[in-house]
């Protein structure tokens, strides 16, 4: 929280204080465990909910605003990833790994033919 000026500042941007249970902290910790492997092998970061949609559609599905708001990464005003928090994470190209958040009512595809 200190990097943004305290818990109130983080809450104004993301809607929540910077608790360790949020996804951004798990991403940072995963990268710390093996930076080289993370940087070379990770091509996408998804939540379970968007991963399930990806399986059903047969293609990578974006994270919607409702899920993104619970990651402690999204700026609630712009509905995009917070540049300050992305920078704090130290994860190169984090915005690319996450993809742009989308409206929750967005149609992302149809059920893949293998279902």
Tab-separated table of N, CA and C in Angstrom:
chain	number	residue	atom	x	y	z
A	1	UNK	N	0.816	-1.202	0.000
A	1	UNK	CA	0.000	0.000	0.000
A	1	UNK	C	0.856	1.261	0.000
A	2	UNK	N	2.045	1.167	0.575
A	2	UNK	CA	2.900	2.347	0.686
A	2	UNK	C	3.285	2.925	-0.671
A	3	UNK	N	3.436	2.068	-1.673
A	3	UNK	CA	3.862	2.530	-2.984
A	3	UNK	C	2.857	3.487	-3.614
A	4	UNK	N	1.592	3.437	-3.178
A	4	UNK	CA	0.571	4.324	-3.732
A	4	UNK	C	0.138	5.401	-2.745
A	5	UNK	N	0.747	5.434	-1.570
A	5	UNK	CA	0.398	6.457	-0.596
A	5	UNK	C	-0.535	5.989	0.497
A	6	UNK	N	-0.626	4.690	0.708
A	6	UNK	CA	-1.429	4.164	1.808
A	6	UNK	C	-2.668	3.421	1.363
A	7	UNK	N	-3.340	2.834	2.355
A	7	UNK	CA	-4.498	1.989	2.067
A	7	UNK	C	-5.660	2.759	1.446
A	8	UNK	N	-5.858	4.009	1.866
A	8	UNK	CA	-6.947	4.802	1.281
A	8	UNK	C	-6.711	5.060	-0.205
A	9	UNK	N	-5.478	5.313	-0.574
A	9	UNK	CA	-5.149	5.568	-1.984
A	9	UNK	C	-5.390	4.315	-2.825
A	10	UNK	N	-4.981	3.155	-2.318
A	10	UNK	CA	-5.210	1.907	-3.050
A	10	UNK	C	-6.710	1.651	-3.162
A	11	UNK	N	-7.443	1.877	-2.085
A	11	UNK	CA	-8.895	1.673	-2.089
A	11	UNK	C	-9.607	2.583	-3.084
A	12	UNK	N	-9.135	3.816	-3.212
A	12	UNK	CA	-9.760	4.735	-4.176
A	12	UNK	C	-9.609	4.230	-5.611
A	13	UNK	N	-8.500	3.564	-5.896
A	13	UNK	CA	-8.253	3.065	-7.258
A	13	UNK	C	-8.934	1.721	-7.483
A	14	UNK	N	-8.705	0.766	-6.571
A	14	UNK	CA	-9.144	-0.613	-6.814
A	14	UNK	C	-10.422	-1.015	-6.087
A	15	UNK	N	-10.834	-0.214	-5.106
A	15	UNK	CA	-12.012	-0.554	-4.324
A	15	UNK	C	-11.694	-1.350	-3.071
A	16	UNK	N	-10.443	-1.747	-2.897
A	16	UNK	CA	-10.047	-2.548	-1.739
A	16	UNK	C	-8.634	-2.188	-1.299
A	17	UNK	N	-8.346	-2.482	-0.040
A	17	UNK	CA	-6.974	-2.372	0.435
A	17	UNK	C	-6.152	-3.478	-0.202
A	18	UNK	N	-4.849	-3.411	-0.067
A	18	UNK	CA	-3.946	-4.373	-0.715
A	18	UNK	C	-3.727	-5.608	0.156
A	19	UNK	N	-4.756	-6.426	0.281
A	19	UNK	CA	-4.630	-7.664	1.046
A	19	UNK	C	-3.901	-8.719	0.218
A	20	UNK	N	-3.185	-9.603	0.907
A	20	UNK	CA	-2.390	-10.628	0.226
A	20	UNK	C	-3.240	-11.668	-0.494
A	21	UNK	N	-4.518	-11.726	-0.221
A	21	UNK	CA	-5.376	-12.731	-0.867
A	21	UNK	C	-5.697	-12.374	-2.316
A	22	UNK	N	-5.437	-11.135	-2.713
A	22	UNK	CA	-5.769	-10.712	-4.072
A	22	UNK	C	-4.765	-11.247	-5.088
A	23	UNK	N	-5.238	-11.440	-6.288
A	23	UNK	CA	-4.477	-12.071	-7.365
A	23	UNK	C	-3.146	-11.397	-7.638
A	24	UNK	N	-3.086	-10.081	-7.619
A	24	UNK	CA	-1.839	-9.395	-7.957
A	24	UNK	C	-0.694	-9.865	-7.064
A	25	UNK	N	-0.983	-10.116	-5.804
A	25	UNK	CA	0.061	-10.560	-4.882
A	25	UNK	C	0.515	-11.987	-5.203
A	26	UNK	N	-0.400	-12.817	-5.656
A	26	UNK	CA	-0.042	-14.184	-6.048
A	26	UNK	C	0.810	-14.184	-7.316
A	27	UNK	N	0.502	-13.293	-8.237
A	27	UNK	CA	1.304	-13.173	-9.461
A	27	UNK	C	2.727	-12.755	-9.103
A	28	UNK	N	2.851	-11.753	-8.258
A	28	UNK	CA	4.175	-11.258	-7.844
A	28	UNK	C	4.957	-12.364	-7.136
A	29	UNK	N	4.308	-13.098	-6.246
A	29	UNK	CA	4.999	-14.177	-5.523
A	29	UNK	C	5.408	-15.306	-6.460
A	30	UNK	N	4.561	-15.656	-7.418
A	30	UNK	CA	4.916	-16.705	-8.386
A	30	UNK	C	6.153	-16.305	-9.170
A	31	UNK	N	6.224	-15.046	-9.556
A	31	UNK	CA	7.386	-14.571	-10.310
A	31	UNK	C	8.637	-14.566	-9.438
A	32	UNK	N	8.507	-14.206	-8.167
A	32	UNK	CA	9.657	-14.184	-7.259
A	32	UNK	C	10.260	-15.577	-7.072
A	33	UNK	N	9.415	-16.614	-7.065
A	33	UNK	CA	9.908	-17.984	-6.856
A	33	UNK	C	10.860	-18.417	-7.960
A	34	UNK	N	10.568	-18.022	-9.198
A	34	UNK	CA	11.443	-18.388	-10.316
A	34	UNK	C	11.237	-17.376	-11.440
A	35	UNK	N	11.927	-16.252	-11.325
A	35	UNK	CA	11.765	-15.148	-12.264
A	35	UNK	C	12.041	-15.571	-13.698
A	36	UNK	N	13.120	-16.289	-13.914
A	36	UNK	CA	13.492	-16.691	-15.274
A	36	UNK	C	12.415	-17.567	-15.897
A	37	UNK	N	11.956	-18.551	-15.151
A	37	UNK	CA	10.921	-19.453	-15.660
A	37	UNK	C	9.615	-18.696	-15.900
A	38	UNK	N	9.227	-17.841	-14.960
A	38	UNK	CA	8.000	-17.066	-15.111
A	38	UNK	C	8.081	-16.215	-16.379
A	39	UNK	N	9.180	-15.479	-16.522
A	39	UNK	CA	9.321	-14.573	-17.667
A	39	UNK	C	9.376	-15.309	-19.002
A	40	UNK	N	9.891	-16.529	-19.009
A	40	UNK	CA	10.019	-17.255	-20.279
A	40	UNK	C	8.809	-18.141	-20.590
A	41	UNK	N	8.136	-18.644	-19.572
A	41	UNK	CA	7.091	-19.641	-19.806
A	41	UNK	C	5.655	-19.122	-19.718
A	42	UNK	N	5.432	-18.065	-18.964
A	42	UNK	CA	4.054	-17.577	-18.786
A	42	UNK	C	3.671	-16.710	-19.983
A	43	UNK	N	2.611	-17.112	-20.662
A	43	UNK	CA	2.140	-16.327	-21.806
A	43	UNK	C	0.758	-15.742	-21.564
A	44	UNK	N	0.100	-16.169	-20.474
A	44	UNK	CA	-1.222	-15.649	-20.166
A	44	UNK	C	-1.500	-15.840	-18.685
A	45	UNK	N	-2.149	-14.863	-18.078
A	45	UNK	CA	-2.620	-14.983	-16.704
A	45	UNK	C	-4.138	-14.929	-16.767
A	46	UNK	N	-4.773	-15.962	-16.236
A	46	UNK	CA	-6.235	-16.045	-16.224
A	46	UNK	C	-6.711	-16.371	-14.823
A	47	UNK	N	-7.946	-16.037	-14.563
A	47	UNK	CA	-8.612	-16.486	-13.347
A	47	UNK	C	-9.341	-17.786	-13.665
A	48	UNK	N	-9.720	-18.523	-12.659
A	48	UNK	CA	-10.431	-19.775	-12.895
A	48	UNK	C	-11.693	-19.518	-13.724
A	49	UNK	N	-12.418	-18.461	-13.414
A	49	UNK	CA	-13.665	-18.175	-14.137
A	49	UNK	C	-13.424	-17.908	-15.618
A	50	UNK	N	-12.402	-17.151	-15.963
A	50	UNK	CA	-12.134	-16.893	-17.382
A	50	UNK	C	-11.489	-18.109	-18.040
A	51	UNK	N	-10.776	-18.923	-17.259
A	51	UNK	CA	-10.188	-20.140	-17.797
A	51	UNK	C	-11.282	-21.138	-18.200
A	52	UNK	N	-12.308	-21.257	-17.376
A	52	UNK	CA	-13.420	-22.157	-17.690
A	52	UNK	C	-14.113	-21.701	-18.967
A	53	UNK	N	-14.339	-20.405	-19.105
A	53	UNK	CA	-14.935	-19.872	-20.332
A	53	UNK	C	-14.027	-20.175	-21.520
A	54	UNK	N	-12.717	-20.040	-21.338
A	54	UNK	CA	-11.761	-20.358	-22.401
A	54	UNK	C	-11.886	-21.813	-22.833
A	55	UNK	N	-12.021	-22.711	-21.880
A	55	UNK	CA	-12.196	-24.128	-22.213
A	55	UNK	C	-13.475	-24.351	-23.005
A	56	UNK	N	-14.557	-23.735	-22.566
A	56	UNK	CA	-15.842	-23.915	-23.254
A	56	UNK	C	-15.833	-23.337	-24.668
A	57	UNK	N	-15.135	-22.207	-24.836
A	57	UNK	CA	-15.098	-21.541	-26.153
A	57	UNK	C	-13.998	-22.088	-27.057
A	58	UNK	N	-13.022	-22.761	-26.474
A	58	UNK	CA	-11.910	-23.260	-27.263
A	58	UNK	C	-10.925	-22.178	-27.661
A	59	UNK	N	-10.919	-21.077	-26.932
A	59	UNK	CA	-9.984	-19.977	-27.182
A	59	UNK	C	-9.801	-19.198	-25.879
A	60	UNK	N	-8.726	-18.445	-25.768
A	60	UNK	CA	-8.480	-17.676	-24.546
A	60	UNK	C	-9.550	-16.601	-24.401
A	61	UNK	N	-10.159	-16.588	-23.238
A	61	UNK	CA	-11.223	-15.632	-22.944
A	61	UNK	C	-10.685	-14.519	-22.046
A	62	UNK	N	-11.099	-13.287	-22.287
A	62	UNK	CA	-10.642	-12.182	-21.434
A	62	UNK	C	-11.255	-12.239	-20.030
A	63	UNK	N	-10.664	-11.499	-19.123
A	63	UNK	CA	-11.177	-11.357	-17.763
A	63	UNK	C	-12.203	-10.224	-17.775
A	64	UNK	N	-13.375	-10.471	-17.197
A	64	UNK	CA	-14.384	-9.401	-17.196
A	64	UNK	C	-14.205	-8.482	-15.989
A	65	UNK	N	-14.845	-7.321	-16.070
A	65	UNK	CA	-14.669	-6.286	-15.047
A	65	UNK	C	-14.997	-6.792	-13.646
A	66	UNK	N	-16.024	-7.609	-13.522
A	66	UNK	CA	-16.417	-8.064	-12.181
A	66	UNK	C	-15.313	-8.919	-11.566
A	67	UNK	N	-14.689	-9.776	-12.359
A	67	UNK	CA	-13.566	-10.573	-11.857
A	67	UNK	C	-12.311	-9.719	-11.697
A	68	UNK	N	-12.061	-8.842	-12.638
A	68	UNK	CA	-10.872	-7.986	-12.593
A	68	UNK	C	-10.885	-7.084	-11.361
A	69	UNK	N	-12.070	-6.666	-10.947
A	69	UNK	CA	-12.157	-5.774	-9.782
A	69	UNK	C	-11.737	-6.491	-8.503
A	70	UNK	N	-11.771	-7.807	-8.496
A	70	UNK	CA	-11.358	-8.565	-7.329
A	70	UNK	C	-9.900	-8.979	-7.341
A	71	UNK	N	-9.132	-8.471	-8.302
A	71	UNK	CA	-7.724	-8.835	-8.406
A	71	UNK	C	-6.798	-7.828	-7.738
A	72	UNK	N	-7.341	-6.678	-7.316
A	72	UNK	CA	-6.571	-5.589	-6.734
A	72	UNK	C	-5.601	-5.008	-7.764
A	73	UNK	N	-6.019	-5.041	-9.014
A	73	UNK	CA	-5.196	-4.578	-10.138
A	73	UNK	C	-5.915	-3.571	-11.022
A	74	UNK	N	-7.239	-3.607	-11.044
A	74	UNK	CA	-7.991	-2.777	-11.970
A	74	UNK	C	-8.364	-1.438	-11.352
A	75	UNK	N	-8.205	-0.399	-12.130
A	75	UNK	CA	-8.662	0.936	-11.757
A	75	UNK	C	-10.170	0.965	-12.011
A	76	UNK	N	-10.958	1.123	-10.954
A	76	UNK	CA	-12.413	1.061	-11.094
A	76	UNK	C	-12.985	2.184	-11.948
A	77	UNK	N	-12.297	3.306	-12.037
A	77	UNK	CA	-12.790	4.430	-12.833
A	77	UNK	C	-12.588	4.191	-14.327
A	78	UNK	N	-11.424	3.684	-14.699
A	78	UNK	CA	-11.116	3.499	-16.120
A	78	UNK	C	-11.462	2.096	-16.620
A	79	UNK	N	-11.656	1.174	-15.668
A	79	UNK	CA	-11.907	-0.241	-15.990
A	79	UNK	C	-10.756	-0.856	-16.811
A	80	UNK	N	-9.564	-0.375	-16.534
A	80	UNK	CA	-8.334	-0.903	-17.132
A	80	UNK	C	-7.377	-1.207	-15.973
A	81	UNK	N	-6.300	-1.912	-16.289
A	81	UNK	CA	-5.317	-2.223	-15.258
A	81	UNK	C	-4.657	-0.941	-14.784
A	82	UNK	N	-4.502	-0.793	-13.475
A	82	UNK	CA	-3.904	0.401	-12.890
A	82	UNK	C	-2.419	0.465	-13.245
A	83	UNK	N	-1.982	1.515	-13.948
A	83	UNK	CA	-0.560	1.622	-14.300
A	83	UNK	C	0.359	1.606	-13.080
A	84	UNK	N	-0.075	2.217	-11.968
A	84	UNK	CA	0.749	2.257	-10.753
A	84	UNK	C	0.947	0.857	-10.177
A	85	UNK	N	-0.126	0.069	-10.149
A	85	UNK	CA	-0.032	-1.266	-9.563
A	85	UNK	C	0.730	-2.203	-10.499
A	86	UNK	N	0.509	-2.055	-11.795
A	86	UNK	CA	1.262	-2.858	-12.767
A	86	UNK	C	2.751	-2.581	-12.608
A	87	UNK	N	3.112	-1.313	-12.481
A	87	UNK	CA	4.526	-0.949	-12.302
A	87	UNK	C	5.064	-1.532	-11.005
A	88	UNK	N	4.292	-1.420	-9.921
A	88	UNK	CA	4.714	-1.956	-8.624
A	88	UNK	C	4.972	-3.458	-8.705
A	89	UNK	N	4.178	-4.181	-9.485
A	89	UNK	CA	4.297	-5.639	-9.558
A	89	UNK	C	5.673	-6.082	-10.058
A	90	UNK	N	6.291	-5.278	-10.899
A	90	UNK	CA	7.579	-5.649	-11.461
A	90	UNK	C	7.496	-6.703	-12.543
A	91	UNK	N	6.293	-7.092	-12.928
A	91	UNK	CA	6.109	-8.125	-13.948
A	91	UNK	C	6.099	-7.458	-15.319
A	92	UNK	N	7.092	-7.805	-16.114
A	92	UNK	CA	7.186	-7.233	-17.454
A	92	UNK	C	5.960	-7.632	-18.270
A	93	UNK	N	5.391	-6.685	-18.958
A	93	UNK	CA	4.268	-6.931	-19.864
A	93	UNK	C	3.056	-7.529	-19.149
A	94	UNK	N	2.853	-7.181	-17.884
A	94	UNK	CA	1.725	-7.754	-17.139
A	94	UNK	C	0.398	-7.472	-17.831
A	95	UNK	N	0.250	-6.262	-18.372
A	95	UNK	CA	-1.006	-5.939	-19.057
A	95	UNK	C	-1.249	-6.865	-20.247
A	96	UNK	N	-0.178	-7.230	-20.960
A	96	UNK	CA	-0.318	-8.171	-22.081
A	96	UNK	C	-0.664	-9.570	-21.579
A	97	UNK	N	-0.074	-9.975	-20.461
A	97	UNK	CA	-0.362	-11.292	-19.903
A	97	UNK	C	-1.808	-11.408	-19.454
A	98	UNK	N	-2.376	-10.294	-19.008
A	98	UNK	CA	-3.757	-10.282	-18.527
A	98	UNK	C	-4.771	-10.046	-19.646
A	99	UNK	N	-4.373	-9.317	-20.684
A	99	UNK	CA	-5.330	-8.900	-21.705
A	99	UNK	C	-6.193	-7.768	-21.172
A	100	UNK	N	-6.920	-7.094	-22.031
A	100	UNK	CA	-7.783	-6.002	-21.593
A	100	UNK	C	-9.035	-6.548	-20.911
A	101	UNK	N	-9.406	-5.984	-19.763
A	101	UNK	CA	-10.658	-6.409	-19.130
A	101	UNK	C	-11.849	-6.028	-20.017
A	102	UNK	N	-12.900	-6.828	-19.960
A	102	UNK	CA	-14.083	-6.574	-20.797
A	102	UNK	C	-15.342	-6.465	-19.939
A	103	UNK	N	-16.376	-5.902	-20.526
A	103	UNK	CA	-17.667	-5.823	-19.848
A	103	UNK	C	-18.186	-7.242	-19.603
A	104	UNK	N	-18.810	-7.486	-18.469
A	104	UNK	CA	-19.248	-8.839	-18.145
A	104	UNK	C	-20.327	-9.393	-19.075
A	105	UNK	N	-21.005	-8.548	-19.782
A	105	UNK	CA	-22.064	-9.011	-20.690
A	105	UNK	C	-21.550	-9.257	-22.116
A	106	UNK	N	-20.264	-9.122	-22.319
A	106	UNK	CA	-19.679	-9.311	-23.641
A	106	UNK	C	-19.744	-10.782	-24.070
A	107	UNK	N	-20.218	-11.013	-25.281
A	107	UNK	CA	-20.204	-12.355	-25.843
A	107	UNK	C	-18.793	-12.619	-26.350
A	108	UNK	N	-18.161	-13.682	-25.843
A	108	UNK	CA	-16.765	-13.942	-26.201
A	108	UNK	C	-16.620	-15.092	-27.194
A	109	UNK	N	-17.705	-15.720	-27.541
A	109	UNK	CA	-17.660	-16.807	-28.496
A	109	UNK	C	-18.818	-17.761	-28.294
A	110	UNK	N	-18.760	-18.873	-28.964
A	110	UNK	CA	-19.778	-19.900	-28.796
A	110	UNK	C	-19.111	-21.161	-28.265
A	111	UNK	N	-19.911	-22.111	-27.872
A	111	UNK	CA	-19.373	-23.342	-27.318
A	111	UNK	C	-18.577	-24.064	-28.410
A	112	UNK	N	-17.380	-24.464	-28.044
A	112	UNK	CA	-16.475	-25.130	-28.997
A	112	UNK	C	-17.096	-26.436	-29.492
A	113	UNK	N	-16.816	-26.800	-30.729
A	113	UNK	CA	-17.445	-28.004	-31.313
A	113	UNK	C	-17.086	-29.308	-30.615
A	114	UNK	N	-15.957	-29.338	-29.872
A	114	UNK	CA	-15.611	-30.584	-29.205
A	114	UNK	C	-16.465	-30.858	-27.980
A	115	UNK	N	-17.376	-29.930	-27.632
A	115	UNK	CA	-18.343	-30.188	-26.553
A	115	UNK	C	-19.604	-30.639	-27.196
